[in-house]
Coordinates of C-alpha atoms and ligand atoms in Angstrom, one line a residue:
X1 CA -2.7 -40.5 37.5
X2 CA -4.4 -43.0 35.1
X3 CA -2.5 -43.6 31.7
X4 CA -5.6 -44.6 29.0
X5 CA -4.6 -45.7 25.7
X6 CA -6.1 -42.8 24.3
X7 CA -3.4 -40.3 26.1
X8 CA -0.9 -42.2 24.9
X9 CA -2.4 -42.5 21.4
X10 CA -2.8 -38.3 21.8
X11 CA 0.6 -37.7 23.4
X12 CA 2.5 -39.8 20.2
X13 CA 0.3 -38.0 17.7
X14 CA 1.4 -34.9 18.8
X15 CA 4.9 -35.3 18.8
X16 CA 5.1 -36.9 15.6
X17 CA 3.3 -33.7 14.5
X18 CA 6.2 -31.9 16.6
X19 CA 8.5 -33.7 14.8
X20 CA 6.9 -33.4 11.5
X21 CA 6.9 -29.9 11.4
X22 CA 10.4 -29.7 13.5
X23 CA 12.2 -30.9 10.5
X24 CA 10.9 -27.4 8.2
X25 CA 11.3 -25.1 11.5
X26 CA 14.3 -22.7 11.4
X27 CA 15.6 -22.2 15.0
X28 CA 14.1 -19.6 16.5
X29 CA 10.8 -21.1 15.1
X30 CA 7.5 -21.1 17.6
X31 CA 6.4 -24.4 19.1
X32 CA 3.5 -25.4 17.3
X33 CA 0.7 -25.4 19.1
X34 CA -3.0 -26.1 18.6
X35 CA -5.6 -23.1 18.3
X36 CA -6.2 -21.8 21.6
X37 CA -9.8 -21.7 23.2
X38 CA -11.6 -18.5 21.8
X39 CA -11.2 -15.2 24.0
X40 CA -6.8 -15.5 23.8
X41 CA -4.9 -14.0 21.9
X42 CA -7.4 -12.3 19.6
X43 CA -9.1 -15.3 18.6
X44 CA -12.9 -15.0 19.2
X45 CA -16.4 -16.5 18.4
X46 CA -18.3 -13.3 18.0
X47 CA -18.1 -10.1 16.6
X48 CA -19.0 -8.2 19.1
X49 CA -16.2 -9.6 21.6
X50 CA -13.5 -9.3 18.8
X51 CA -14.4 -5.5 18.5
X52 CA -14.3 -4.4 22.4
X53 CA -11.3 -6.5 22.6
X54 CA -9.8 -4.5 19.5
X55 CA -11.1 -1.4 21.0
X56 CA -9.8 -1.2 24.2
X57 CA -6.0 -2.8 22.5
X58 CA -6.4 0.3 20.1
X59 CA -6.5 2.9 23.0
X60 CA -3.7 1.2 24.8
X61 CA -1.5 1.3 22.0
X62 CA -2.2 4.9 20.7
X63 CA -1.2 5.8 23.6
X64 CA 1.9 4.4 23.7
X65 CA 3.5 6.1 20.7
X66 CA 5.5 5.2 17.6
X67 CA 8.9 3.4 19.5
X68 CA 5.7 0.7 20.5
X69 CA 4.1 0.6 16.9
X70 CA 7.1 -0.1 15.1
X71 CA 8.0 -2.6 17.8
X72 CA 4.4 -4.3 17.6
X73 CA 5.1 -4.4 13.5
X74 CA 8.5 -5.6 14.1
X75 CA 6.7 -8.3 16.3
X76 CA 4.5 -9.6 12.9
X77 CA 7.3 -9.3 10.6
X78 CA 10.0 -11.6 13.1
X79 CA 6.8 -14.2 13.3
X80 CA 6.4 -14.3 10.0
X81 CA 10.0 -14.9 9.0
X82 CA 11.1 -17.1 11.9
X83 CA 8.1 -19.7 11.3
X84 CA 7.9 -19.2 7.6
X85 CA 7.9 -23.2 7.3
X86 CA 5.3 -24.0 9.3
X87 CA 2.9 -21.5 8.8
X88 CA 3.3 -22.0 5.3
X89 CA 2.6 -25.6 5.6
X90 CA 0.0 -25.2 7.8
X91 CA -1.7 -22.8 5.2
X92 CA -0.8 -25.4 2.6
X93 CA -2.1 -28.5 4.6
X94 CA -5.3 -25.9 5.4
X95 CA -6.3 -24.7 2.1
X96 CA -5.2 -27.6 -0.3
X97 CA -4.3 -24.8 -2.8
X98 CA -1.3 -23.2 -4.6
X99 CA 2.4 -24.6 -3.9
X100 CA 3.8 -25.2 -0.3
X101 CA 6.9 -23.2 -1.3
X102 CA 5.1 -19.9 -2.9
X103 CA 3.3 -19.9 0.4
X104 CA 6.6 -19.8 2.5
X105 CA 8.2 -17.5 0.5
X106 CA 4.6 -15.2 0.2
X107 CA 5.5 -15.0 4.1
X108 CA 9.0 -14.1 4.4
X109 CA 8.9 -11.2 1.4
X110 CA 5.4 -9.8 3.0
X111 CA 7.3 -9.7 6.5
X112 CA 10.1 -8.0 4.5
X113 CA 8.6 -5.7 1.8
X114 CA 5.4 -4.5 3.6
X115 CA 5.6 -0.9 4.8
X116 CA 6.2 0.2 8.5
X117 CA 6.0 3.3 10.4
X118 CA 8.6 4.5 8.1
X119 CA 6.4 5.4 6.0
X120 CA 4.8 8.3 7.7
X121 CA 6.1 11.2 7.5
X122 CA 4.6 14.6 9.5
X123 CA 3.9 17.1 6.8
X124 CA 4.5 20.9 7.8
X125 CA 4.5 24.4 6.4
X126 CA 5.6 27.3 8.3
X127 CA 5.6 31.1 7.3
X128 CA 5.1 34.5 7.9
X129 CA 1.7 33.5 9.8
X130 CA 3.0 30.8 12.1
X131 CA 2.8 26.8 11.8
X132 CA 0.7 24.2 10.3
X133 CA 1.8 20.6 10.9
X134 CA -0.1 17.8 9.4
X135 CA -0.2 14.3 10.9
X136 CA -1.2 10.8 9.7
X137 CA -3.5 9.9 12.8
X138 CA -5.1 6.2 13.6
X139 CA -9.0 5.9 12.3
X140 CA -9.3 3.3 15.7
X141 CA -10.5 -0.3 14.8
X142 CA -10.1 -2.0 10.9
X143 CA -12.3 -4.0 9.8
X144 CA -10.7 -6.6 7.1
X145 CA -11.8 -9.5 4.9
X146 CA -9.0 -11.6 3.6
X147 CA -9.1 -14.6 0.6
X148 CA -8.5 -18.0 0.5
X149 CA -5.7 -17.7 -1.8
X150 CA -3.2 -15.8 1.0
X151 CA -4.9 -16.0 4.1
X152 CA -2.1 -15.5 6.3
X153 CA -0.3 -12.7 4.2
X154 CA -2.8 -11.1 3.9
X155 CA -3.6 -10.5 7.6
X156 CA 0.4 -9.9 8.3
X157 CA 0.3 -7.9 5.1
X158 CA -2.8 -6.0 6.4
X159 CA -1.3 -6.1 10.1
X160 CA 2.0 -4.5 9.5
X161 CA 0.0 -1.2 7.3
X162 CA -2.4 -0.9 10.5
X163 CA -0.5 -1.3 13.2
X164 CA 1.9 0.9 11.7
X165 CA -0.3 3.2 11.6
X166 CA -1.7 2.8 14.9
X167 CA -4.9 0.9 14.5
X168 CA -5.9 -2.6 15.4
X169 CA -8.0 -5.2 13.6
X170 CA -10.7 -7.4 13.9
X171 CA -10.3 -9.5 10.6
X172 CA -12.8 -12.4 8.9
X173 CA -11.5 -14.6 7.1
X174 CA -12.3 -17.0 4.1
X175 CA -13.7 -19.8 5.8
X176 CA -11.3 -21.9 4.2
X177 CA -8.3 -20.5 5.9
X178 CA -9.8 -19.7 9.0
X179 CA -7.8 -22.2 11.1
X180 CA -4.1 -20.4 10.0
X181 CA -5.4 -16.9 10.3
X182 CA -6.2 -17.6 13.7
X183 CA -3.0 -19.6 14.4
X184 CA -1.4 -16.3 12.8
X185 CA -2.9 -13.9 15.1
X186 CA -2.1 -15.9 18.5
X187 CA 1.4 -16.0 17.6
X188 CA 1.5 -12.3 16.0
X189 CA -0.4 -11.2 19.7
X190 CA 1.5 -13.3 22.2
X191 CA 4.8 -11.4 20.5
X192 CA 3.0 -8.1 20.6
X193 CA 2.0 -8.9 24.4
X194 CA 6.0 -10.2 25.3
X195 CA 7.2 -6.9 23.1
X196 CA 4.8 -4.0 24.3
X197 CA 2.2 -5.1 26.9
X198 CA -0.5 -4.9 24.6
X199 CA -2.9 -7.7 23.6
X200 CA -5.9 -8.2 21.1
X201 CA -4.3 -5.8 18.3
X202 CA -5.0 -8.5 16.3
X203 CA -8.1 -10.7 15.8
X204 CA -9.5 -13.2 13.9
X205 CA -13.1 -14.5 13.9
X206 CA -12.7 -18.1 14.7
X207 CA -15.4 -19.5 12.4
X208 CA -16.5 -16.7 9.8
X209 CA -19.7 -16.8 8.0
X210 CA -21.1 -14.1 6.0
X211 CA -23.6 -13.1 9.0
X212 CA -19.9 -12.1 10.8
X213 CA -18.9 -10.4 8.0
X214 CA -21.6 -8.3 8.0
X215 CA -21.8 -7.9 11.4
X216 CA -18.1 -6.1 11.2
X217 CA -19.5 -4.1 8.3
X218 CA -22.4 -2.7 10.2
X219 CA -20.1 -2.6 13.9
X220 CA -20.3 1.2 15.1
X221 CA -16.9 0.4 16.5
X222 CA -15.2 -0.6 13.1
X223 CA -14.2 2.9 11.3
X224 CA -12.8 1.7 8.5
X225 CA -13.0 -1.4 6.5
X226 CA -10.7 -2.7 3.9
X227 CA -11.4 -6.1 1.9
X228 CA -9.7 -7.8 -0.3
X229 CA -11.1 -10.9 -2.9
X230 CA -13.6 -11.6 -5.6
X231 CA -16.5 -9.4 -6.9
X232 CA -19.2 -10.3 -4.6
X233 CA -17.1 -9.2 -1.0
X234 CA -16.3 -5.9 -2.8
X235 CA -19.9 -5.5 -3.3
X236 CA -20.8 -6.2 -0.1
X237 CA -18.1 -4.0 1.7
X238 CA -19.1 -0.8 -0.4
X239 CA -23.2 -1.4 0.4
X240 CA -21.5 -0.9 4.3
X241 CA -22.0 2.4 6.5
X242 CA -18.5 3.0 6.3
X243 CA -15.6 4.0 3.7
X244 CA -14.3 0.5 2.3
X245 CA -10.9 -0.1 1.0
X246 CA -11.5 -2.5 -2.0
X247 CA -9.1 -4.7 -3.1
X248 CA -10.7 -6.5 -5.7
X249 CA -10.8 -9.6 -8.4
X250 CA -8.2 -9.1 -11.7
X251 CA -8.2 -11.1 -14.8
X252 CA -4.8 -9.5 -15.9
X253 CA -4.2 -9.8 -19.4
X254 CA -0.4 -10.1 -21.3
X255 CA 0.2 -9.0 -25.1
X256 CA 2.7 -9.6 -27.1
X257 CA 4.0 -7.6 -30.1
X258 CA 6.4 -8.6 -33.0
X259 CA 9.0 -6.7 -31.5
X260 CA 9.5 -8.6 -28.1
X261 CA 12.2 -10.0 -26.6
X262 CA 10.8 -13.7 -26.9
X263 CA 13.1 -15.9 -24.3
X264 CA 12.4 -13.2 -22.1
X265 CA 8.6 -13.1 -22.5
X266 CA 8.0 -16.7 -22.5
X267 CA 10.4 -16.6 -19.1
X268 CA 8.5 -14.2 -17.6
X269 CA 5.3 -15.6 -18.5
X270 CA 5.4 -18.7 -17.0
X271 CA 7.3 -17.4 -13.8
X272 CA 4.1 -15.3 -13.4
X273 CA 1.7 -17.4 -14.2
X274 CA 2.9 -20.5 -12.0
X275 CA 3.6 -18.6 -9.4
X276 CA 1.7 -20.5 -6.4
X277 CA -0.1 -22.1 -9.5
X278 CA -1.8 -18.9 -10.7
X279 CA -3.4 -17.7 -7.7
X280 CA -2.3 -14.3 -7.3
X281 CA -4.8 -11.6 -8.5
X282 CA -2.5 -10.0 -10.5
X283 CA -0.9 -13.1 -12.1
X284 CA -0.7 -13.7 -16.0
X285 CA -4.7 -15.1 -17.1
X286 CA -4.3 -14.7 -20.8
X287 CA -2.5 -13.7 -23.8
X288 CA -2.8 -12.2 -26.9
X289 CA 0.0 -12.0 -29.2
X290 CA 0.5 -11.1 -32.5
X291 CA 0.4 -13.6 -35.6
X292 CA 4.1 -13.0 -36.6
X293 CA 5.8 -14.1 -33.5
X294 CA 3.2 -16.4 -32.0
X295 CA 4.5 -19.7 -33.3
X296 CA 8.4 -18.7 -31.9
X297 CA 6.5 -17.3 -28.6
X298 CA 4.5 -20.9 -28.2
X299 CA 7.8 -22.7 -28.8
X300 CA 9.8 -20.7 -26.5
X301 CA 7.3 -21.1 -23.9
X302 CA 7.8 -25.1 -23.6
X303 CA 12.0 -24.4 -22.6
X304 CA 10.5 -23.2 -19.3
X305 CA 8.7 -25.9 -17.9
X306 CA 5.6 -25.2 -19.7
X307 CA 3.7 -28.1 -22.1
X308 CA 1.4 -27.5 -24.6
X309 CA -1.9 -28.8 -24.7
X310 CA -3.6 -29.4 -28.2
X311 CA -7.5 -28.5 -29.0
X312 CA -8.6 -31.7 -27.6
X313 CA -6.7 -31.7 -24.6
X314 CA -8.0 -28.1 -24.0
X315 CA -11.9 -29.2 -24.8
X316 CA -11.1 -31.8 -22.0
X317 CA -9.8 -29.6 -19.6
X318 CA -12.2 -26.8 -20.6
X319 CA -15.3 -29.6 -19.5
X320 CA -14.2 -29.9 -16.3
X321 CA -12.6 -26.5 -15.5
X322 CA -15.4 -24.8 -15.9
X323 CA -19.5 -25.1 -14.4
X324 CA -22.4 -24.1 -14.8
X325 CA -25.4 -23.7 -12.5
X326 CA -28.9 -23.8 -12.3
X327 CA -31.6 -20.8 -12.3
X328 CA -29.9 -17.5 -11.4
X329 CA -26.7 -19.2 -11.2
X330 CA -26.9 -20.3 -14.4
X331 CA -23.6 -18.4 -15.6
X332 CA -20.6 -20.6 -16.4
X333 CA -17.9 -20.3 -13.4
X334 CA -14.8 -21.5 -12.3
X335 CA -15.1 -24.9 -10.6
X336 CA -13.5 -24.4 -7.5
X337 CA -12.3 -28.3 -7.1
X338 CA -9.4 -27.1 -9.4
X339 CA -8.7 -23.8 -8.4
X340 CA -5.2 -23.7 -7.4
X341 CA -4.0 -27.6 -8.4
X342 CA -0.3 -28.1 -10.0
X343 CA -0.2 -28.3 -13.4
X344 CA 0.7 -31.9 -13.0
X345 CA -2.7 -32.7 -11.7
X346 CA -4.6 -30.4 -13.9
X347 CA -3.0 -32.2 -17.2
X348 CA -4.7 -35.0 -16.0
X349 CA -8.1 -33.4 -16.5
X350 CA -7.0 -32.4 -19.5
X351 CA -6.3 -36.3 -20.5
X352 CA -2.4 -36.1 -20.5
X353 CA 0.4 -37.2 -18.0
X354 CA 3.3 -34.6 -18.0
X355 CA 6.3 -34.3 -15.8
X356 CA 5.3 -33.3 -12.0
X357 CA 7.7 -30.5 -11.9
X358 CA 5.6 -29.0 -14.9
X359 CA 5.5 -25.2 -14.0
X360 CA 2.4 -24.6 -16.1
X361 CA -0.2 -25.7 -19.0
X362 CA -1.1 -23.8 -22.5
X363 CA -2.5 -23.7 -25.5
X364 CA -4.2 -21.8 -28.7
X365 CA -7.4 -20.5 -28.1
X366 CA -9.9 -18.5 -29.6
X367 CA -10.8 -14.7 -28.2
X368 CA -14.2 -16.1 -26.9
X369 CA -13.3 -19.0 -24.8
X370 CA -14.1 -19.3 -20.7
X371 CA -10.3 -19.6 -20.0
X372 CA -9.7 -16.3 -21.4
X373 CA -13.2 -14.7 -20.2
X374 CA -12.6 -15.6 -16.7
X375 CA -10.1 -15.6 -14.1
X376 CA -9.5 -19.3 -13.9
X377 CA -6.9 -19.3 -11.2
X378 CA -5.2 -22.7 -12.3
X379 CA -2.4 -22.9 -14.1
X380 CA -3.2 -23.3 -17.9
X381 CA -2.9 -19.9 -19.7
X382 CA -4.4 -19.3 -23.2
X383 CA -2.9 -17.7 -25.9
X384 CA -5.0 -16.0 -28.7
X385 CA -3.4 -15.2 -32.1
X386 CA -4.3 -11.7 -33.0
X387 CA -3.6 -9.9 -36.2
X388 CA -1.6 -6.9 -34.9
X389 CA -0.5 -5.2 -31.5
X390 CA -3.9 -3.0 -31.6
X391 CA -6.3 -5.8 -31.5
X392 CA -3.8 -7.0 -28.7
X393 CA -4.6 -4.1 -26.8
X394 CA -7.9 -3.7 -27.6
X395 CA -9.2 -7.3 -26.5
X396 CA -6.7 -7.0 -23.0
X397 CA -9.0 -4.2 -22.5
X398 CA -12.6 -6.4 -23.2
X399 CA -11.2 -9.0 -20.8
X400 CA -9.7 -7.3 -18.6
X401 CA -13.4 -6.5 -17.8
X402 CA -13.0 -2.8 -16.5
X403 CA -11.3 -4.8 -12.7
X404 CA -8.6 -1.7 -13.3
X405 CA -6.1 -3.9 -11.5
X406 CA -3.2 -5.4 -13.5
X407 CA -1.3 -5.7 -16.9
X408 CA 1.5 -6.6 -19.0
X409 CA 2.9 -6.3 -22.3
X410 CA 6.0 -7.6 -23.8
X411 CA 7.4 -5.0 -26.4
X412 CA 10.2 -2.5 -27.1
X413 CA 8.1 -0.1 -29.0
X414 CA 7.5 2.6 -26.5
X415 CA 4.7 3.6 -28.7
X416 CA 2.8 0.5 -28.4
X417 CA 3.3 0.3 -24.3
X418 CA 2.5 3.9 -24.0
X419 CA -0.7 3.5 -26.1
X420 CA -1.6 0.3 -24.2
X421 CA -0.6 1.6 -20.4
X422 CA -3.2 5.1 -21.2
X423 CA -5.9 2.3 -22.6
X424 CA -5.7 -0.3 -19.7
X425 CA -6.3 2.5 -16.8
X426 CA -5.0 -0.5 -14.4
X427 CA -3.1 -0.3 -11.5
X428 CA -0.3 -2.2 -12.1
X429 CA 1.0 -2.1 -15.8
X430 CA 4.1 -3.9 -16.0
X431 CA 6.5 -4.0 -19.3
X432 CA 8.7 -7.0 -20.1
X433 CA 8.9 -9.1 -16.9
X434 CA 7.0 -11.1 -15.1
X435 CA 3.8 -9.9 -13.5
X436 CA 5.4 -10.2 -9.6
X437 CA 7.9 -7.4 -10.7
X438 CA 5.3 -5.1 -9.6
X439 CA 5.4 -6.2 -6.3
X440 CA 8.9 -6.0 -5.9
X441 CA 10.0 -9.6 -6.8
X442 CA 12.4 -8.6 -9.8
X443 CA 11.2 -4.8 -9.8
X444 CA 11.4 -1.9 -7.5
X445 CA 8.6 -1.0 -5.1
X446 CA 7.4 -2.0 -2.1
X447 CA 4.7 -5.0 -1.6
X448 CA 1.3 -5.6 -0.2
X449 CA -1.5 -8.6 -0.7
X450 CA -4.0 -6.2 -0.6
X451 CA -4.5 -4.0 -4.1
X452 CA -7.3 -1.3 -3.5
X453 CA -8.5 -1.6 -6.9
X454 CA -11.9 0.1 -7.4
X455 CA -11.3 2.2 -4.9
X456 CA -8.2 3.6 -6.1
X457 CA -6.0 3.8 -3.1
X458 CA -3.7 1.1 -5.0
X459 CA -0.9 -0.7 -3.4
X460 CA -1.9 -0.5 0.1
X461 CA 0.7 1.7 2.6
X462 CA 0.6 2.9 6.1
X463 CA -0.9 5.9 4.8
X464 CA -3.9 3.9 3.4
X465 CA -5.3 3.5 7.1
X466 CA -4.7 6.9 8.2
X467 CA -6.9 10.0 8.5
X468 CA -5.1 13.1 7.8
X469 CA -4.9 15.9 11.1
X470 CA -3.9 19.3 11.0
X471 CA -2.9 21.7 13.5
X472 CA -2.3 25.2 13.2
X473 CA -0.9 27.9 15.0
X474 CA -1.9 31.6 13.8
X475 CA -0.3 34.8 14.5
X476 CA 3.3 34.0 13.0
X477 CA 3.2 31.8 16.8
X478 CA 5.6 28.7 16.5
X479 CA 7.7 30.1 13.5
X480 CA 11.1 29.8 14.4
X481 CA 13.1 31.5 11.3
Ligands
NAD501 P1 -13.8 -14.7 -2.5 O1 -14.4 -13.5 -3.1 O2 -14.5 -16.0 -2.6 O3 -13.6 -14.5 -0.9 C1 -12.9 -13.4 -0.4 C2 -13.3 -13.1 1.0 O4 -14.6 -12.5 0.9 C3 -13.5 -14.3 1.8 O5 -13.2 -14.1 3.2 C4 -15.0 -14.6 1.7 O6 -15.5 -15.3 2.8 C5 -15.6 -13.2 1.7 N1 -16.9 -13.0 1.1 C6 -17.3 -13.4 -0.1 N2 -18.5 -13.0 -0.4 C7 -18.9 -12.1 0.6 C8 -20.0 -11.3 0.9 N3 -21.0 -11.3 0.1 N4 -20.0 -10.6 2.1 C9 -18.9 -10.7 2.9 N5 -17.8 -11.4 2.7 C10 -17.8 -12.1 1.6 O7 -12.3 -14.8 -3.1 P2 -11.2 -15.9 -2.8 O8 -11.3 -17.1 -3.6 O9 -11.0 -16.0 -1.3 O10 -9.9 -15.0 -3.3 C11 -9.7 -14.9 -4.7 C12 -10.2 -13.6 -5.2 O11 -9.7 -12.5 -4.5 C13 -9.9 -13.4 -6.7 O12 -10.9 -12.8 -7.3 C14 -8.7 -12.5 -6.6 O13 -8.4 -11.7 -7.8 C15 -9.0 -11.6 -5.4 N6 -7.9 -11.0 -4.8 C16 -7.6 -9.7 -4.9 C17 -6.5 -9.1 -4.4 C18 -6.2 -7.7 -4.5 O14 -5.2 -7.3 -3.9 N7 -6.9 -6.9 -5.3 C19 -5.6 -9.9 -3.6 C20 -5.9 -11.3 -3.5 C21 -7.0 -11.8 -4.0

């Protein structure tokens, strides 16, 4: 055989990537390994081919029983945990967004937190005329959308909830993330394969475009869709043939009244907030807090790793934080280019050199500025003084802009978070912690990245991608009392 320089050149690049990643790995990590040629391991080009793999995987596996699903889940959550490091840097090196450990960690508490088979339970009622048992039955193939923010939680989020409930997926994904979704499903399949026979339970659409998303929407073959990111896909999924499960954008507001625990709100604020530098949907975006305590709250926010910016540092970072378009577009929006930065790197659009383990950026604003209006998903949080914890309440509710996804207030006047919790309508309202606490980091509960907003089905379960069955037996027949 003929060594070139260029094998040699390829062979040495890829085991310093070996050994690059090696040194993160734990030891029952998988090799990494390049994505595979479309058509393996649920990694296609097309739609079409995704589906009739997903199909025929679907029938194999329903018939197989519960013992196999909760293996197959079991499969996802020991990939997940075992390559935690890699796949999180992978993501990381991907997506250029967020912080490298958040997107470990998002792995290893999805793998752990996300509900199995467990979770479904046979309902039955039996009397004087006979049996009726009701069952949580598959709806066949899922269709699912996932964000650039999580791609690969989200699809082993969304995974373990299917599967479980004995359904497989064809998922597209942001664009942006495309490359670790796939990298996710060959691994999550080839376990699945080793584990139960079964291949293509899982699968990705190598390069998504809107076209493929649509084309899932519209796919006879996909019964049920569920889709989780900004306004636009939510839209989109709801204009489909089918039921959609929407999990959609948040711009979660955070008031603070005069009888807060202070250390513990500014604590929980930034823990929030920074986490994976603000990109979680349900993460802190603004706050209002009362006159009385807002100078001790701003204080006690900078003992946690957060600095404050003053007027002109916020004008600054305000100019290049935010865009806007031309024509129809001509709205301001985010700028995407600093979506997701450290706040390290942000201060310097803001004109300021601060500390790189800075956990996050703040400052006064008014009520009507873009950082409070939108969901900026960076980590600078304003805070607006307001004149008492009504006004609080009632301008978390005007920019919270009707999303009915998440809130938080910091008070111990049950009053005021009873009054605010019936207002918001949300579904997550969380009181004096940190806004992860309502996925079960610091609070009780289980966890999913997907959180079916507008179409109320909330925190998404097993149950979420079932259909309910009953069977009944008449004539007191099958009553055994
Ligand atoms: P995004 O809306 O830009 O994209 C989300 C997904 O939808 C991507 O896969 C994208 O390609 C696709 N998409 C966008 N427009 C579409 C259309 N018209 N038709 C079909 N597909 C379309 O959002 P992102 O930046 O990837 O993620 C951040 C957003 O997601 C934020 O708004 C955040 O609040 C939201 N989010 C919500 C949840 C939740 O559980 N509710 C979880 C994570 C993120």
């Amino acid at each position: 055989m003929q060594i070139s320089d260029e094998l040699i050149r390829g062979v040495v690049e890829e085991v310093l990537t070996h050994m690059r990643n090696g040194q993160a790995l734990s030891k029952n990590a998988a090799t990494p390994a390049s994505v595979l040629p479309a058509g393996q391991w649920g990694v296609f080009d097309d739609v079409n081919s995704a589906v009739a793999a997903a199909t025929k995987a679907q029938k194999a596996f329903d018939s197989m029983g519960i013992a196999a699903r909760k293996k197959a889940v079991d499969c996802v959550r020991k990939v997940c945990i075992d390559n935690a490091e890699m796949l999180g840097r992978e993501e990381f090196e991907e997506t250029k967004i967020g912080r490298l450990k958040d997107k470990v960690q998002k792995l290893t508490v999805c793998a752990e937190k996300t509900l199995g088979v467990e979770w479904l339970r046979t309902e039955a009622y039996a009397g004087d005329f006979g049996l009726t048992v009701q069952e949580f039955a598959p709806f066949g193939v899922v269709g699912i959308v996932t964000p650039v923010t999580h791609s690969l939680p989200t699809l082993a989020g969304n995974a373990i909830n299917i599967l479980a409930a004995g359904n497989s997926l064809v998922c597209n994904p942001h664009p942006g993330g495309a490359k670790i979704a796939c990298r996710g499903a060959q691994l999550f399949n080839q376990a699945i394969h080793k584990a139960i026979g079964v291949d293509s339970l899982i699968n990705v659409i190598r390069t998504p475009t809107l076209e493929s998303a649509k084309a899932i929407f519209d796919h006879r073959d996909v019964k049920l869709l569920c889709v989780t990111g900004g306004p636009a896909v939510g839209r989109a999924a709801l204009r489909s043939p089918k039921r959609a499960i929407v999990a959609g954008p948040g711009n979660p507001p955070v008031v603070v009244d005069e009888t807060a625990d202070l250390e513990n709100a500014a604590k929980s604020i930034v823990e929030g907030a920074a986490y994976d530098n603000n990109l979680l949907c349900i993460g802190e975006k603004e706050v209002f807090a009362v006159a009385g305590i807002f100078d001790e709250l701003m204080e006690a926010m900078t003992r946690y790793k957060a600095v404050r910016l003053n007027n002109e540092q916020i004008a600054k970072l305000t100019k290049a934080a935010f865009i806007r378009g031309e024509g129809e577009a001509s709205k301001l929006a985010v700028n995407k280019e600093l979506i997701g930065l450290d706040a390290a790197v942000l201060a310097k659009h803001a004109g300021l050199n601060v500390p790189v383990d800075t956990e996050l950026l703040f400052g006064e604003t008014d009520e009507a500025h873009p950082f409070v209006d939108h969901e900026q998903m960076m980590p600078f949080l304003p805070f607006v003084r307001v004149p008492d914890a009504g006004t609080a309440i009632a301008l978390a509710k005007k920019y919270e802009h009707g999303f009915r996804h998440t809130a938080v207030i910091h008070s111990r006047n049950v009053d005021t978070i009873t009054k605010m919790g019936r207002e918001m309508d949300v579904t997550l309202y969380v009181q004096n912690g940190p806004s992860t606490a309502s996925l079960g980091a610091g609070g009780e509960g289980y966890l999913s990245f997907s959180i079916a907003t507008p179409t109320g089905e909330g925190v998404t379960t097993p149950l979420t991608f079932t259909r309910q069955r009953r069977s009944t037996t008449a004539a007191g027949g099958m009553r055994v009392m």
